[in-house]
Amino acid sequence: MTALTGTGRLIRLILRRDRWLLLVWMLWLVMITASLSSTYQDQYPTAADREEYARTSGTNPTFLALYGPLQDSGVGGIISQRLGAVPIFIGLVSVLMVIRHTRTEEQAGRRELLSAGVCGRHAALAAAMSVTMLANLVVGLLIGATLSRDCPGSGSLILGLGFAAVGCAFVAVGALAAQVTENAGTARGIALGSLGAFLLIRLAADAGGEDSGLNWLNWLSPLGWRTELSAFAEDRWWVLLLFVVFTAAVSAVAVAVSARRDVGAGLLAPPLGPAEAAPSLRGPLGLAWRLHRTLLIGWAAAFVILGAVFGGLAEGVGDLLKDNKNLQDVFARIGGQQGLVDSYIASMMSLVGLIAAGYGVQAVLRLRREEESSRGEYLLASGADRIQWVAGHLVFALIGPAIALALAGVSAGLVHGANVSDTGGQLPAILGAAMIQLPAVWTLSALTLALFGLLPRLTATVGWGALALCFVLGQFGQALQFDQSVLDVSPFTHIPRVPGADVPAAPLLWLLTIAALLTAAGLARTRRRDVGA
């Protein structure tokens, strides 16, 4: 039996298990692209309209940070910029998909069972990488074909292939992370941390514009290479070779590690614990702290860095108004330069809130992983109270995002305050803009908990799906001209855009009420349903 024996059967198994998930993911990305293409054709029908966009929104630091530079003033260039956040989502899905079908299967013992019979040593890794890379390639080609109806064919194809190449690069990153540790949660943390680091490099390279002197940093990140493809402008096909080399090299390392480690083990052996448990582990809350502390510390550090990056960019936002009469007129109604800075801070804190919601969802999903691995059942069999067990994890799903948002707000406030010599005024304002996201964040955490109680098998799918929907509505909803009733589905739509706006109490109270009701429903149902069912 060769190392790849059974790969074809495992590919068919993955396609059968995830056929609907893959189909929804691919169709969603293609539909977003098609809708944006149609929207921007209608919004910017003339060359003058597109030049106006290039002078205003195309050079907005918020857009530069979120989406990257505008490299061409045509409709294709505008679409390429506004789809700049899509590769992040593709990388995220690619990482999670590979780890789900490698390390998660191995941790559950199914990989060892298959390897003992009909599957070779590398079959599971090869199958997971093949399916995910193929899905990325199909998405990229469909995006290119969709855009080519309204945009130049060469630029459309290179943009689509750039998205596929980013996904394939993070398939390799996820595969390597799955070999490093024997715990699926830690593997996800390593891979997502790598994605976050590459994103920060891309943000630093693009946020300051062409005059920042930091554009060279794009060559250090696969997300930056996507920008350097320069779709619809220079069409640098040769940049795709960087993706090929990176993906092949990281994949080769993953295969080499897989060949040398024991099945069920990782490159890094878990440390041995003490012979006797500490007093803090005598209760469910102490155990929850033990399980969540590494995740919380990692997210906290990331939010400090993220806040510092966004805070450092705020000072230069007002410079857009200098010598630009068009921008002066546009932002005069929201307070001129200060209004523009406030709008930037509100937009960045809204994005930070979405990221914090991801932490909240992940914290609740730890409950589901404990249940699926039977550790929750063992704990409850020892006499622990079921509500206390759930509440221990819920504490970190609620307090964890609050800590992360507070750190991001403080970091951004200190950096921006120091830049403008007004720390005492900017710190409370930016901290408030961060903390006001909490009702929306808690609503998504509570929704995930309700799913854990009511529909446990769908907890992860619907929980992450709800977060993805909020991201789409927040980042693309206005551009796609969605009806306000559709935008209102996202709890973040109801968060006041502070600083610079009034803070009505009603929407915040409604969100807190909904979060409380969802939490109560999740706790009540969890108390009565069978564990593991």
PDB file of N, CA and C in Angstrom, residues 386-457:
ATOM      1  N   ARG A 386     -24.814  21.152  34.978  1.00  0.00           N
ATOM      2  CA  ARG A 386     -24.788  21.403  33.549  1.00  0.00           C
ATOM      3  C   ARG A 386     -24.790  22.906  33.232  1.00  0.00           C
ATOM      4  N   ILE A 387     -25.610  23.673  33.933  1.00  0.00           N
ATOM      5  CA  ILE A 387     -25.673  25.109  33.681  1.00  0.00           C
ATOM      6  C   ILE A 387     -24.346  25.778  34.048  1.00  0.00           C
ATOM      7  N   GLN A 388     -23.719  25.320  35.135  1.00  0.00           N
ATOM      8  CA  GLN A 388     -22.425  25.884  35.507  1.00  0.00           C
ATOM      9  C   GLN A 388     -21.364  25.567  34.450  1.00  0.00           C
ATOM     10  N   TRP A 389     -21.449  24.385  33.875  1.00  0.00           N
ATOM     11  CA  TRP A 389     -20.509  24.005  32.815  1.00  0.00           C
ATOM     12  C   TRP A 389     -20.648  24.940  31.615  1.00  0.00           C
ATOM     13  N   VAL A 390     -21.901  25.164  31.192  1.00  0.00           N
ATOM     14  CA  VAL A 390     -22.134  26.054  30.051  1.00  0.00           C
ATOM     15  C   VAL A 390     -21.775  27.494  30.408  1.00  0.00           C
ATOM     16  N   ALA A 391     -22.161  27.912  31.604  1.00  0.00           N
ATOM     17  CA  ALA A 391     -21.912  29.294  32.012  1.00  0.00           C
ATOM     18  C   ALA A 391     -20.428  29.608  32.094  1.00  0.00           C
ATOM     19  N   GLY A 392     -19.613  28.617  32.474  1.00  0.00           N
ATOM     20  CA  GLY A 392     -18.179  28.846  32.540  1.00  0.00           C
ATOM     21  C   GLY A 392     -17.605  29.267  31.194  1.00  0.00           C
ATOM     22  N   HIS A 393     -18.055  28.614  30.121  1.00  0.00           N
ATOM     23  CA  HIS A 393     -17.603  28.981  28.773  1.00  0.00           C
ATOM     24  C   HIS A 393     -18.267  30.274  28.311  1.00  0.00           C
ATOM     25  N   LEU A 394     -19.525  30.472  28.697  1.00  0.00           N
ATOM     26  CA  LEU A 394     -20.241  31.676  28.292  1.00  0.00           C
ATOM     27  C   LEU A 394     -19.578  32.932  28.850  1.00  0.00           C
ATOM     28  N   VAL A 395     -19.013  32.833  30.042  1.00  0.00           N
ATOM     29  CA  VAL A 395     -18.317  33.984  30.632  1.00  0.00           C
ATOM     30  C   VAL A 395     -17.242  34.497  29.692  1.00  0.00           C
ATOM     31  N   PHE A 396     -16.490  33.595  29.083  1.00  0.00           N
ATOM     32  CA  PHE A 396     -15.410  34.010  28.204  1.00  0.00           C
ATOM     33  C   PHE A 396     -15.926  34.460  26.845  1.00  0.00           C
ATOM     34  N   ALA A 397     -17.101  33.961  26.433  1.00  0.00           N
ATOM     35  CA  ALA A 397     -17.709  34.442  25.192  1.00  0.00           C
ATOM     36  C   ALA A 397     -18.240  35.854  25.342  1.00  0.00           C
ATOM     37  N   LEU A 398     -18.511  36.275  26.575  1.00  0.00           N
ATOM     38  CA  LEU A 398     -19.014  37.625  26.821  1.00  0.00           C
ATOM     39  C   LEU A 398     -17.914  38.580  27.276  1.00  0.00           C
ATOM     40  N   ILE A 399     -17.106  38.137  28.230  1.00  0.00           N
ATOM     41  CA  ILE A 399     -16.058  39.010  28.765  1.00  0.00           C
ATOM     42  C   ILE A 399     -14.860  39.080  27.818  1.00  0.00           C
ATOM     43  N   GLY A 400     -14.555  37.965  27.148  1.00  0.00           N
ATOM     44  CA  GLY A 400     -13.413  37.951  26.233  1.00  0.00           C
ATOM     45  C   GLY A 400     -13.502  39.028  25.164  1.00  0.00           C
ATOM     46  N   PRO A 401     -14.615  39.116  24.403  1.00  0.00           N
ATOM     47  CA  PRO A 401     -14.728  40.200  23.413  1.00  0.00           C
ATOM     48  C   PRO A 401     -14.665  41.589  24.038  1.00  0.00           C
ATOM     49  N   ALA A 402     -15.215  41.737  25.259  1.00  0.00           N
ATOM     50  CA  ALA A 402     -15.152  43.044  25.925  1.00  0.00           C
ATOM     51  C   ALA A 402     -13.704  43.436  26.210  1.00  0.00           C
ATOM     52  N   ILE A 403     -12.902  42.473  26.667  1.00  0.00           N
ATOM     53  CA  ILE A 403     -11.485  42.751  26.923  1.00  0.00           C
ATOM     54  C   ILE A 403     -10.769  43.094  25.622  1.00  0.00           C
ATOM     55  N   ALA A 404     -11.049  42.324  24.578  1.00  0.00           N
ATOM     56  CA  ALA A 404     -10.386  42.557  23.295  1.00  0.00           C
ATOM     57  C   ALA A 404     -10.735  43.937  22.732  1.00  0.00           C
ATOM     58  N   LEU A 405     -12.025  44.295  22.783  1.00  0.00           N
ATOM     59  CA  LEU A 405     -12.443  45.604  22.277  1.00  0.00           C
ATOM     60  C   LEU A 405     -11.838  46.735  23.105  1.00  0.00           C
ATOM     61  N   ALA A 406     -11.797  46.547  24.421  1.00  0.00           N
ATOM     62  CA  ALA A 406     -11.213  47.582  25.278  1.00  0.00           C
ATOM     63  C   ALA A 406      -9.736  47.783  24.945  1.00  0.00           C
ATOM     64  N   LEU A 407      -9.010  46.688  24.729  1.00  0.00           N
ATOM     65  CA  LEU A 407      -7.592  46.807  24.395  1.00  0.00           C
ATOM     66  C   LEU A 407      -7.397  47.491  23.042  1.00  0.00           C
ATOM     67  N   ALA A 408      -8.246  47.140  22.067  1.00  0.00           N
ATOM     68  CA  ALA A 408      -8.150  47.787  20.755  1.00  0.00           C
ATOM     69  C   ALA A 408      -8.453  49.280  20.870  1.00  0.00           C
ATOM     70  N   GLY A 409      -9.493  49.635  21.646  1.00  0.00           N
ATOM     71  CA  GLY A 409      -9.842  51.037  21.816  1.00  0.00           C
ATOM     72  C   GLY A 409      -8.757  51.831  22.518  1.00  0.00           C
ATOM     73  N   VAL A 410      -8.197  51.246  23.578  1.00  0.00           N
ATOM     74  CA  VAL A 410      -7.128  51.927  24.313  1.00  0.00           C
ATOM     75  C   VAL A 410      -5.893  52.083  23.430  1.00  0.00           C
ATOM     76  N   SER A 411      -5.534  51.021  22.721  1.00  0.00           N
ATOM     77  CA  SER A 411      -4.357  51.075  21.856  1.00  0.00           C
ATOM     78  C   SER A 411      -4.524  52.135  20.768  1.00  0.00           C
ATOM     79  N   ALA A 412      -5.682  52.117  20.091  1.00  0.00           N
ATOM     80  CA  ALA A 412      -5.931  53.107  19.037  1.00  0.00           C
ATOM     81  C   ALA A 412      -5.985  54.514  19.610  1.00  0.00           C
ATOM     82  N   GLY A 413      -6.637  54.671  20.775  1.00  0.00           N
ATOM     83  CA  GLY A 413      -6.753  55.990  21.389  1.00  0.00           C
ATOM     84  C   GLY A 413      -5.415  56.563  21.807  1.00  0.00           C
ATOM     85  N   LEU A 414      -4.562  55.724  22.376  1.00  0.00           N
ATOM     86  CA  LEU A 414      -3.244  56.202  22.802  1.00  0.00           C
ATOM     87  C   LEU A 414      -2.377  56.609  21.607  1.00  0.00           C
ATOM     88  N   VAL A 415      -2.389  55.781  20.556  1.00  0.00           N
ATOM     89  CA  VAL A 415      -1.561  56.085  19.388  1.00  0.00           C
ATOM     90  C   VAL A 415      -2.060  57.337  18.686  1.00  0.00           C
ATOM     91  N   HIS A 416      -3.374  57.400  18.424  1.00  0.00           N
ATOM     92  CA  HIS A 416      -3.911  58.572  17.730  1.00  0.00           C
ATOM     93  C   HIS A 416      -3.811  59.814  18.607  1.00  0.00           C
ATOM     94  N   GLY A 417      -4.078  59.657  19.908  1.00  0.00           N
ATOM     95  CA  GLY A 417      -3.963  60.796  20.812  1.00  0.00           C
ATOM     96  C   GLY A 417      -2.552  61.348  20.861  1.00  0.00           C
ATOM     97  N   ALA A 418      -1.570  60.466  20.870  1.00  0.00           N
ATOM     98  CA  ALA A 418      -0.176  60.921  20.868  1.00  0.00           C
ATOM     99  C   ALA A 418       0.174  61.621  19.562  1.00  0.00           C
ATOM    100  N   ASN A 419      -0.369  61.132  18.450  1.00  0.00           N
ATOM    101  CA  ASN A 419      -0.071  61.744  17.149  1.00  0.00           C
ATOM    102  C   ASN A 419      -0.615  63.164  17.035  1.00  0.00           C
ATOM    103  N   VAL A 420      -1.800  63.400  17.639  1.00  0.00           N
ATOM    104  CA  VAL A 420      -2.429  64.728  17.524  1.00  0.00           C
ATOM    105  C   VAL A 420      -2.276  65.530  18.807  1.00  0.00           C
ATOM    106  N   SER A 421      -1.483  65.015  19.759  1.00  0.00           N
ATOM    107  CA  SER A 421      -1.238  65.701  21.044  1.00  0.00           C
ATOM    108  C   SER A 421      -2.528  65.979  21.794  1.00  0.00           C
ATOM    109  N   ASP A 422      -3.421  64.988  21.813  1.00  0.00           N
ATOM    110  CA  ASP A 422      -4.704  65.146  22.508  1.00  0.00           C
ATOM    111  C   ASP A 422      -5.153  63.788  23.048  1.00  0.00           C
ATOM    112  N   THR A 423      -4.264  63.162  23.824  1.00  0.00           N
ATOM    113  CA  THR A 423      -4.594  61.837  24.349  1.00  0.00           C
ATOM    114  C   THR A 423      -5.816  61.884  25.255  1.00  0.00           C
ATOM    115  N   GLY A 424      -5.920  62.924  26.082  1.00  0.00           N
ATOM    116  CA  GLY A 424      -7.049  63.020  27.006  1.00  0.00           C
ATOM    117  C   GLY A 424      -8.381  63.127  26.307  1.00  0.00           C
ATOM    118  N   GLY A 425      -8.415  63.709  25.120  1.00  0.00           N
ATOM    119  CA  GLY A 425      -9.671  63.821  24.391  1.00  0.00           C
ATOM    120  C   GLY A 425      -9.947  62.644  23.486  1.00  0.00           C
ATOM    121  N   GLN A 426      -8.905  62.092  22.843  1.00  0.00           N
ATOM    122  CA  GLN A 426      -9.105  61.027  21.865  1.00  0.00           C
ATOM    123  C   GLN A 426      -9.291  59.655  22.499  1.00  0.00           C
ATOM    124  N   LEU A 427      -8.596  59.386  23.611  1.00  0.00           N
ATOM    125  CA  LEU A 427      -8.675  58.063  24.220  1.00  0.00           C
ATOM    126  C   LEU A 427     -10.097  57.706  24.634  1.00  0.00           C
ATOM    127  N   PRO A 428     -10.831  58.566  25.388  1.00  0.00           N
ATOM    128  CA  PRO A 428     -12.198  58.188  25.748  1.00  0.00           C
ATOM    129  C   PRO A 428     -13.123  58.058  24.549  1.00  0.00           C
ATOM    130  N   ALA A 429     -12.922  58.915  23.533  1.00  0.00           N
ATOM    131  CA  ALA A 429     -13.803  58.861  22.366  1.00  0.00           C
ATOM    132  C   ALA A 429     -13.619  57.561  21.596  1.00  0.00           C
ATOM    133  N   ILE A 430     -12.370  57.168  21.358  1.00  0.00           N
ATOM    134  CA  ILE A 430     -12.112  55.949  20.585  1.00  0.00           C
ATOM    135  C   ILE A 430     -12.443  54.703  21.408  1.00  0.00           C
ATOM    136  N   LEU A 431     -12.174  54.754  22.709  1.00  0.00           N
ATOM    137  CA  LEU A 431     -12.552  53.631  23.564  1.00  0.00           C
ATOM    138  C   LEU A 431     -14.066  53.440  23.562  1.00  0.00           C
ATOM    139  N   GLY A 432     -14.802  54.550  23.605  1.00  0.00           N
ATOM    140  CA  GLY A 432     -16.262  54.448  23.535  1.00  0.00           C
ATOM    141  C   GLY A 432     -16.731  53.878  22.211  1.00  0.00           C
ATOM    142  N   ALA A 433     -16.063  54.272  21.108  1.00  0.00           N
ATOM    143  CA  ALA A 433     -16.430  53.739  19.795  1.00  0.00           C
ATOM    144  C   ALA A 433     -16.195  52.237  19.717  1.00  0.00           C
ATOM    145  N   ALA A 434     -15.188  51.749  20.447  1.00  0.00           N
ATOM    146  CA  ALA A 434     -14.930  50.308  20.467  1.00  0.00           C
ATOM    147  C   ALA A 434     -15.939  49.572  21.356  1.00  0.00           C
ATOM    148  N   MET A 435     -16.171  50.083  22.545  1.00  0.00           N
ATOM    149  CA  MET A 435     -17.020  49.373  23.496  1.00  0.00           C
ATOM    150  C   MET A 435     -18.488  49.375  23.094  1.00  0.00           C
ATOM    151  N   ILE A 436     -18.908  50.355  22.285  1.00  0.00           N
ATOM    152  CA  ILE A 436     -20.316  50.401  21.894  1.00  0.00           C
ATOM    153  C   ILE A 436     -20.671  49.266  20.933  1.00  0.00           C
ATOM    154  N   GLN A 437     -19.652  48.553  20.415  1.00  0.00           N
ATOM    155  CA  GLN A 437     -19.898  47.396  19.544  1.00  0.00           C
ATOM    156  C   GLN A 437     -20.366  46.173  20.336  1.00  0.00           C
ATOM    157  N   LEU A 438     -20.232  46.210  21.664  1.00  0.00           N
ATOM    158  CA  LEU A 438     -20.486  45.015  22.467  1.00  0.00           C
ATOM    159  C   LEU A 438     -21.899  44.444  22.325  1.00  0.00           C
ATOM    160  N   PRO A 439     -22.972  45.257  22.324  1.00  0.00           N
ATOM    161  CA  PRO A 439     -24.303  44.647  22.179  1.00  0.00           C
ATOM    162  C   PRO A 439     -24.441  43.798  20.919  1.00  0.00           C
ATOM    163  N   ALA A 440     -23.868  44.253  19.797  1.00  0.00           N
ATOM    164  CA  ALA A 440     -23.931  43.459  18.564  1.00  0.00           C
ATOM    165  C   ALA A 440     -23.077  42.202  18.681  1.00  0.00           C
ATOM    166  N   VAL A 441     -21.893  42.337  19.291  1.00  0.00           N
ATOM    167  CA  VAL A 441     -21.015  41.174  19.485  1.00  0.00           C
ATOM    168  C   VAL A 441     -21.695  40.140  20.365  1.00  0.00           C
ATOM    169  N   TRP A 442     -22.289  40.578  21.457  1.00  0.00           N
ATOM    170  CA  TRP A 442     -22.958  39.652  22.378  1.00  0.00           C
ATOM    171  C   TRP A 442     -24.170  38.991  21.729  1.00  0.00           C
ATOM    172  N   THR A 443     -24.820  39.688  20.808  1.00  0.00           N
ATOM    173  CA  THR A 443     -25.967  39.085  20.119  1.00  0.00           C
ATOM    174  C   THR A 443     -25.529  37.869  19.314  1.00  0.00           C
ATOM    175  N   LEU A 444     -24.395  37.966  18.618  1.00  0.00           N
ATOM    176  CA  LEU A 444     -23.910  36.814  17.853  1.00  0.00           C
ATOM    177  C   LEU A 444     -23.426  35.696  18.771  1.00  0.00           C
ATOM    178  N   SER A 445     -22.784  36.047  19.884  1.00  0.00           N
ATOM    179  CA  SER A 445     -22.381  35.015  20.848  1.00  0.00           C
ATOM    180  C   SER A 445     -23.603  34.293  21.402  1.00  0.00           C
ATOM    181  N   ALA A 446     -24.647  35.068  21.728  1.00  0.00           N
ATOM    182  CA  ALA A 446     -25.869  34.481  22.272  1.00  0.00           C
ATOM    183  C   ALA A 446     -26.569  33.610  21.236  1.00  0.00           C
ATOM    184  N   LEU A 447     -26.550  34.034  19.969  1.00  0.00           N
ATOM    185  CA  LEU A 447     -27.143  33.219  18.905  1.00  0.00           C
ATOM    186  C   LEU A 447     -26.435  31.871  18.807  1.00  0.00           C
ATOM    187  N   THR A 448     -25.126  31.885  18.903  1.00  0.00           N
ATOM    188  CA  THR A 448     -24.363  30.626  18.838  1.00  0.00           C
ATOM    189  C   THR A 448     -24.693  29.732  20.023  1.00  0.00           C
ATOM    190  N   LEU A 449     -24.863  30.322  21.207  1.00  0.00           N
ATOM    191  CA  LEU A 449     -25.236  29.530  22.377  1.00  0.00           C
ATOM    192  C   LEU A 449     -26.634  28.943  22.213  1.00  0.00           C
ATOM    193  N   ALA A 450     -27.561  29.738  21.659  1.00  0.00           N
ATOM    194  CA  ALA A 450     -28.907  29.218  21.421  1.00  0.00           C
ATOM    195  C   ALA A 450     -28.863  28.041  20.452  1.00  0.00           C
ATOM    196  N   LEU A 451     -28.023  28.129  19.422  1.00  0.00           N
ATOM    197  CA  LEU A 451     -27.880  27.021  18.485  1.00  0.00           C
ATOM    198  C   LEU A 451     -27.301  25.798  19.180  1.00  0.00           C
ATOM    199  N   PHE A 452     -26.363  26.003  20.100  1.00  0.00           N
ATOM    200  CA  PHE A 452     -25.775  24.888  20.842  1.00  0.00           C
ATOM    201  C   PHE A 452     -26.850  24.134  21.623  1.00  0.00           C
ATOM    202  N   GLY A 453     -27.831  24.853  22.145  1.00  0.00           N
ATOM    203  CA  GLY A 453     -28.892  24.198  22.881  1.00  0.00           C
ATOM    204  C   GLY A 453     -29.973  23.611  22.001  1.00  0.00           C
ATOM    205  N   LEU A 454     -30.340  24.318  20.943  1.00  0.00           N
ATOM    206  CA  LEU A 454     -31.485  23.931  20.131  1.00  0.00           C
ATOM    207  C   LEU A 454     -31.101  23.046  18.951  1.00  0.00           C
ATOM    208  N   LEU A 455     -30.031  23.412  18.242  1.00  0.00           N
ATOM    209  CA  LEU A 455     -29.605  22.678  17.046  1.00  0.00           C
ATOM    210  C   LEU A 455     -28.092  22.447  17.113  1.00  0.00           C
ATOM    211  N   PRO A 456     -27.649  21.581  18.004  1.00  0.00           N
ATOM    212  CA  PRO A 456     -26.201  21.459  18.256  1.00  0.00           C
ATOM    213  C   PRO A 456     -25.388  21.092  17.027  1.00  0.00           C
ATOM    214  N   ARG A 457     -25.926  20.271  16.147  1.00  0.00           N
ATOM    215  CA  ARG A 457     -25.144  19.857  14.980  1.00  0.00           C
ATOM    216  C   ARG A 457     -24.918  21.007  14.005  1.00  0.00           C
TER     217      ARG A 457
END
